[in-house]
Each structure stands twice: as structure tokens, then as C-alpha cells.
Tab-separated table of C-alpha atoms in Angstrom:
chain	number	residue	atom	x	y	z
S	1	VAL	CA	37.987	55.470	81.696
S	2	ASN	CA	35.875	58.079	79.959
S	3	GLU	CA	36.007	61.105	82.255
S	4	LYS	CA	32.815	63.172	82.425
S	5	VAL	CA	34.341	65.901	84.638
S	6	MET	CA	37.802	67.355	84.061
S	7	LEU	CA	39.888	69.976	85.826
S	8	VAL	CA	42.206	71.856	83.448
S	9	LEU	CA	44.973	73.702	85.304
S	10	SER	CA	46.461	76.969	84.068
S	11	ASP	CA	49.545	75.124	82.782
S	12	GLY	CA	47.385	72.847	80.612
S	13	GLN	CA	47.523	69.799	82.891
S	14	THR	CA	44.236	67.864	82.815
S	15	ILE	CA	42.945	65.906	85.815
S	16	GLY	CA	39.865	63.687	85.721
S	17	LEU	CA	37.694	64.332	88.762
S	18	ALA	CA	34.902	61.795	88.452
S	19	HIS	CA	36.934	58.584	88.785
S	20	GLN	CA	40.302	59.474	90.297
S	21	GLY	CA	40.386	58.825	94.024
S	22	ILE	CA	42.673	61.732	94.880
S	23	ASP	CA	42.250	63.592	98.176
S	24	SER	CA	44.189	66.732	97.265
S	25	ILE	CA	46.009	68.356	94.360
S	26	TYR	CA	48.917	70.696	95.021
S	27	ILE	CA	49.296	73.471	92.478
S	28	GLY	CA	51.479	76.573	92.494
S	29	GLN	CA	49.197	78.996	94.286
S	30	ALA	CA	46.857	76.772	96.296
S	31	THR	CA	45.888	73.296	97.407
S	32	ILE	CA	42.792	71.744	95.849
S	33	ILE	CA	40.935	69.597	98.363
S	34	LYS	CA	38.730	66.889	96.841
S	35	LYS	CA	36.107	65.157	98.972
S	36	GLY	CA	33.739	62.976	96.993
S	37	ASN	CA	32.193	65.211	94.363
S	38	GLN	CA	33.239	68.407	96.121
S	39	LEU	CA	36.182	70.583	95.164
S	40	ALA	CA	37.477	73.399	97.370
S	41	TYR	CA	40.542	75.667	97.179
S	42	GLN	CA	42.840	76.655	100.015
S	43	LYS	CA	45.058	79.582	99.095
S	44	LYS	CA	48.661	79.541	100.297
S	45	GLN	CA	49.203	82.388	102.731
S	46	ASP	CA	52.598	83.422	101.352
S	47	THR	CA	51.488	83.671	97.722
S	48	LEU	CA	51.798	86.973	95.908
S	49	GLU	CA	48.268	88.093	95.102
S	50	ALA	CA	49.181	89.367	91.646
S	51	ARG	CA	50.474	85.934	90.740
S	52	VAL	CA	47.374	84.208	92.125
S	53	GLU	CA	45.074	86.316	89.967
S	54	GLU	CA	46.915	85.225	86.841
S	55	GLU	CA	46.377	81.533	87.543
S	56	ARG	CA	42.996	80.509	86.187
S	57	ASN	CA	41.672	76.987	86.000
S	58	ARG	CA	38.751	75.454	84.144
S	59	ILE	CA	36.289	72.768	85.093
S	60	ILE	CA	34.710	71.038	82.106
S	61	THR	CA	31.754	68.661	82.257
S	62	THR	CA	30.982	66.540	79.207
S	63	VAL	CA	27.624	65.250	78.018
S	64	GLY	CA	26.228	63.166	80.872
S	65	GLY	CA	28.408	64.791	83.543
S	66	ASP	CA	27.711	67.262	86.341
S	67	TYR	CA	29.734	68.578	89.267
S	68	PHE	CA	29.554	70.569	92.497
S	69	PHE	CA	32.456	72.520	93.950
S	70	ILE	CA	33.307	75.534	96.099
S	71	LEU	CA	35.272	78.565	94.927
S	72	SER	CA	38.000	80.095	97.072
S	73	ASP	CA	35.619	82.803	98.382
S	74	GLY	CA	33.078	80.226	99.617
S	75	THR	CA	30.718	80.565	96.632
S	76	LYS	CA	29.089	77.226	95.798
S	77	VAL	CA	28.755	76.198	92.149
S	78	TRP	CA	26.759	73.408	90.517
S	79	LEU	CA	27.692	72.658	86.880
S	80	ASN	CA	25.261	70.946	84.517
S	81	ALA	CA	26.285	68.669	81.631
S	82	ALA	CA	28.351	70.023	78.708
S	83	THR	CA	29.537	73.077	80.639
S	84	ARG	CA	32.808	75.016	80.995
S	85	LEU	CA	33.643	77.353	83.868
S	86	LYS	CA	36.851	79.381	83.991
S	87	TYR	CA	37.812	80.963	87.313
S	88	PRO	CA	40.838	82.225	89.280
S	89	VAL	CA	42.381	80.077	91.988
S	90	ALA	CA	41.829	82.998	94.356
S	91	PHE	CA	39.938	86.267	93.898
S	92	VAL	CA	42.019	89.401	94.414
S	93	GLY	CA	41.343	93.071	93.873
S	94	GLY	CA	37.920	94.654	93.927
S	95	ILE	CA	35.843	92.133	91.955
S	96	ARG	CA	35.204	88.403	91.639
S	97	LYS	CA	34.678	87.200	88.061
S	98	VAL	CA	34.144	83.808	86.412
S	99	LEU	CA	33.466	82.910	82.758
S	100	LEU	CA	30.699	80.448	81.869
S	101	GLU	CA	29.655	78.466	78.817
S	102	GLY	CA	26.800	76.012	79.370
S	103	GLU	CA	24.643	75.891	82.497
S	104	ALA	CA	25.416	76.543	86.154
S	105	TYR	CA	23.716	77.314	89.451
S	106	PHE	CA	25.465	79.655	91.881
S	107	LYS	CA	25.071	80.273	95.596
S	108	VAL	CA	27.222	83.375	95.900
S	109	LYS	CA	29.011	84.207	99.141
S	110	LYS	CA	27.932	87.719	100.071
S	111	ASN	CA	30.656	90.372	100.069
S	112	PRO	CA	29.357	93.909	99.332
S	113	ALA	CA	32.923	95.229	99.004
S	114	CYS	CA	33.742	92.726	96.266
S	115	PRO	CA	30.880	92.123	93.796
S	116	PHE	CA	30.586	88.829	91.945
S	117	PHE	CA	30.329	88.739	88.139
S	118	VAL	CA	29.530	85.929	85.732
S	119	GLU	CA	30.591	86.654	82.153
S	120	VAL	CA	28.499	84.897	79.514
S	121	LYS	CA	29.479	86.543	76.265
S	122	PRO	CA	28.138	89.037	75.374
S	123	LEU	CA	26.393	89.343	78.759
S	124	GLU	CA	27.674	90.228	82.199
S	125	VAL	CA	25.694	89.258	85.294
S	126	GLU	CA	26.447	91.174	88.510
S	127	VAL	CA	25.522	89.478	91.770
S	128	THR	CA	25.451	90.211	95.495
S	129	GLY	CA	24.672	87.360	97.927
S	130	THR	CA	22.307	85.446	95.715
S	131	THR	CA	21.136	82.069	94.417
S	132	PHE	CA	20.507	81.940	90.689
S	133	GLY	CA	21.019	79.925	87.522
S	134	ILE	CA	22.393	80.758	84.086
S	135	ARG	CA	21.742	78.697	80.973
S	136	ALA	CA	23.975	79.667	78.027
S	137	TYR	CA	24.575	76.733	75.698
S	138	PRO	CA	26.211	77.736	72.380
S	139	ASP	CA	23.634	75.808	70.336
S	140	GLU	CA	20.653	77.623	71.898
S	141	THR	CA	19.386	81.052	70.851
S	142	ASP	CA	18.387	82.268	74.315
S	143	VAL	CA	20.605	82.949	77.317
S	144	LEU	CA	18.504	82.554	80.479
S	145	THR	CA	19.315	84.063	83.884
S	146	THR	CA	16.866	82.793	86.525
S	147	LEU	CA	16.877	84.363	89.996
S	148	GLU	CA	15.862	82.331	93.035
S	149	THR	CA	16.884	84.664	95.891
S	150	GLY	CA	18.628	88.026	96.198
S	151	THR	CA	19.225	90.416	93.307
S	152	VAL	CA	21.171	90.349	90.060
S	153	ARG	CA	21.832	92.843	87.289
S	154	VAL	CA	22.082	91.520	83.732
S	155	ARG	CA	23.933	93.793	81.318
S	156	ASN	CA	24.419	93.734	77.551
S	157	GLY	CA	26.404	96.798	76.562
S	158	GLU	CA	24.319	99.788	77.568
S	159	ALA	CA	21.140	97.730	78.062
S	160	GLU	CA	20.603	96.268	81.528
S	161	VAL	CA	17.825	94.788	83.674
S	162	ASN	CA	17.548	94.193	87.403
S	163	LEU	CA	15.959	90.941	88.543
S	164	SER	CA	13.962	90.203	91.676
S	165	PRO	CA	13.245	86.641	92.868
S	166	ASP	CA	11.171	84.361	90.598
S	167	ARG	CA	12.046	86.419	87.539
S	168	GLN	CA	14.113	85.536	84.518
S	169	ALA	CA	16.139	87.627	82.090
S	170	ILE	CA	16.027	86.351	78.511
S	171	PHE	CA	18.701	87.464	76.063
S	172	ASP	CA	17.940	86.576	72.447
S	173	ARG	CA	21.231	86.139	70.605
S	174	SER	CA	19.579	86.481	67.186
S	175	THR	CA	17.973	89.856	67.915
S	176	THR	CA	20.287	90.980	70.784
S	177	THR	CA	17.199	91.926	72.803
S	178	LEU	CA	16.973	91.627	76.573
S	179	SER	CA	13.613	90.997	78.273
S	180	VAL	CA	12.273	89.948	81.683
S	181	GLY	CA	9.479	87.586	82.659
S	182	GLU	CA	8.062	85.901	85.756
S	183	VAL	CA	8.740	82.144	85.931
S	184	ASP	CA	8.400	79.051	88.085
S	185	THR	CA	12.039	78.712	89.094
S	186	ASP	CA	11.703	74.937	89.639
S	187	LEU	CA	11.258	74.477	85.898
S	188	PHE	CA	14.702	75.998	85.281
S	189	LEU	CA	16.696	75.133	88.401
S	190	ALA	CA	15.506	71.634	89.418
S	191	TRP	CA	18.419	70.042	87.518
S	192	LYS	CA	20.673	71.147	90.380
S	193	ASP	CA	18.782	68.728	92.646
S	194	GLY	CA	18.965	65.922	90.098
S	195	ARG	CA	15.490	66.341	88.599
S	196	ILE	CA	14.143	67.044	85.122
S	197	ILE	CA	10.909	69.062	85.184
S	198	PHE	CA	8.851	70.194	82.192
S	199	ASP	CA	5.392	71.740	82.170
S	200	ASP	CA	3.389	71.354	78.948
S	201	CYS	CA	6.461	71.394	76.697
S	202	PRO	CA	6.943	70.034	73.162
S	203	LEU	CA	8.490	66.577	73.025
S	204	GLU	CA	11.329	67.942	70.880
S	205	LYS	CA	12.440	70.290	73.677
S	206	ILE	CA	12.152	67.554	76.312
S	207	LEU	CA	14.172	65.003	74.367
S	208	ALA	CA	16.836	67.563	73.439
S	209	GLU	CA	17.406	68.201	77.150
S	210	ILE	CA	17.304	64.523	78.091
S	211	GLY	CA	19.624	63.689	75.201
S	212	ARG	CA	22.259	66.066	76.579
S	213	TRP	CA	22.291	64.139	79.832
S	214	TYR	CA	22.122	60.589	78.445
S	215	ASP	CA	24.439	61.319	75.478
S	216	LEU	CA	21.861	60.513	72.808
S	217	ASP	CA	20.998	61.845	69.369
S	218	ILE	CA	17.238	61.867	68.790
S	219	PHE	CA	15.643	61.104	65.418
S	220	TYR	CA	11.950	61.343	64.544
S	221	ALA	CA	10.242	58.897	62.199
S	222	ARG	CA	7.186	61.183	62.111
S	223	GLU	CA	7.675	64.941	62.151
S	224	GLU	CA	4.381	65.691	63.942
S	225	VAL	CA	5.652	63.859	67.029
S	226	ARG	CA	8.051	66.744	67.704
S	227	SER	CA	5.172	69.026	68.712
S	228	TYR	CA	3.392	66.618	71.086
S	229	ARG	CA	3.248	68.268	74.501
S	230	PHE	CA	4.079	66.657	77.834
S	231	SER	CA	4.573	67.481	81.490
S	232	LEU	CA	7.357	65.587	83.220
S	233	ASN	CA	8.924	65.472	86.690
S	234	ILE	CA	11.531	62.722	87.065
S	235	LYS	CA	14.863	61.961	88.678
S	236	ARG	CA	17.585	62.768	86.165
S	237	HIS	CA	19.683	59.732	87.054
S	238	GLU	CA	17.019	57.207	86.098
S	239	THR	CA	17.834	55.120	83.033
S	240	PHE	CA	16.684	56.378	79.661
S	241	GLY	CA	14.451	53.320	79.308
S	242	GLU	CA	12.471	54.470	82.348
S	243	VAL	CA	12.029	57.894	80.776
S	244	LEU	CA	10.629	56.295	77.619
S	245	LYS	CA	8.161	54.243	79.661
S	246	LEU	CA	6.857	57.405	81.329
S	247	LEU	CA	6.367	59.085	77.945
S	248	GLU	CA	4.654	55.988	76.544
S	249	ALA	CA	2.283	55.912	79.497
S	250	ALA	CA	0.750	59.172	78.271
S	251	GLY	CA	-0.603	57.253	75.261
S	252	GLN	CA	0.477	59.637	72.485
S	253	ILE	CA	3.657	57.824	71.462
């Protein structure tokens, strides 16, 4: 079976999460409890904290896969397709840090004494008790941090910006500039609820996003079609044929 979601343990063991009907996974420092599409960690009480911190796992979603799970501190994480998240089995010490490549939505458990950080090279995002999304695909120029509630600080070296709700930090990898703008958060975070939303966007951008979910490569017989603009609000799990029908209904293609 082609697994779309994989758990990679610190010792290199790989476990498919989407199709295996396991209820729990026992690893050195904790027990992983799996209920449906949810993954939660229970730390063993007698574990040495220094050893726990060294054990980091990864969850990897492929094209067409997504996943929801809960970190050991109670923080909830939604992973979009083609994403990698590296995290410790249990957070120890004065900070909580995870490493992200791809796209994720976080609902961070508030703990003022132990701030939460998401590292998206070369950026670092510092969070309190907050809901926000980060989009950082390697093949895209911009890294987007979109804040729904709470506050976050986005830092690139000495440059940093503080976000308030409904604002987005944009880091341009080509120019290494960091800017802030006001956005409709639904346009950037609706994927977490299983929807694809675009507002007056070029067809090329829409199909690139849809292609990542349906595992498709898009080719254009006529170059001008790339720039045709559409607005779209659909369920992401509909078949690709239904998406095409909606685009055809607009009459341009």
C-alpha cells in the first residue's frame, strides 16, 4: 500500500500511519497512542529528561496526504501535503522547538514559561498560545506566516516582525527581505478544514496547489491560459474531475 503519511522514529524505523490499524506504538521514551487520524504522545514517568530530548521523530506527508496529531505538550498540529515536521518526543528545558518543511497549522498550548518555536530555515517563529499557519515549501520563493489568533514573532537574523491577528509575514528567499501585510486568513488557512479557497488568482497558481494534493503534473497547451483568473471555494477531497467541471463552468477554459 502506498503510504501517504509516515512516522520516522529516531532510530530510523518507519511506520505508515494512514493504513495501519495500530492502536499504540511503544518506543523507548514514550507510548504513541493512535486513534483514527490522531497521534498523541504519553511520556514515561521514569524517563531521564536528557535522554528524552535527544529522541526526535519525524512525521512526513507525501503528495496527496495530510495528518493531524497532538504533541506531548498538548499543542495540536495539522500537516498539509508534502510536509516534514521534526519534533522531540517530549519537550524539556526552557523552550519547545520543532522544525518544519512544507505547510502546517498550529494550535499552540499556552505556557509562558516555555515559549514555542518553529524553525523554518532561515526563519525562526516564536509563539505564545496562538493559532497560526506556516507555508514553507522548498520550491516556492516566499515563506508565509499567517496569524489567526494570539501573537507571533518572526525572526531572520537581526530582522524581526511582530504579528497581530489577520496579518501575514512574508519572507522572500530571493531577496532575504521580511515584510508584513493584512490578509484574509481563510485564503491561507482553509486547507486545515479540508477546503481550497482562492480569490481572483491566476489559473497557474490554482492548479499548482491542486496538483500537490491530487498528485498531478500540469501542462498547458496554450501559454495565455496560465494567467486566466478565477475564484474558487471547494472541498479539497472532491475528485479532480469535479474541480475541472467547476473551472469549465466559468466559460474561459
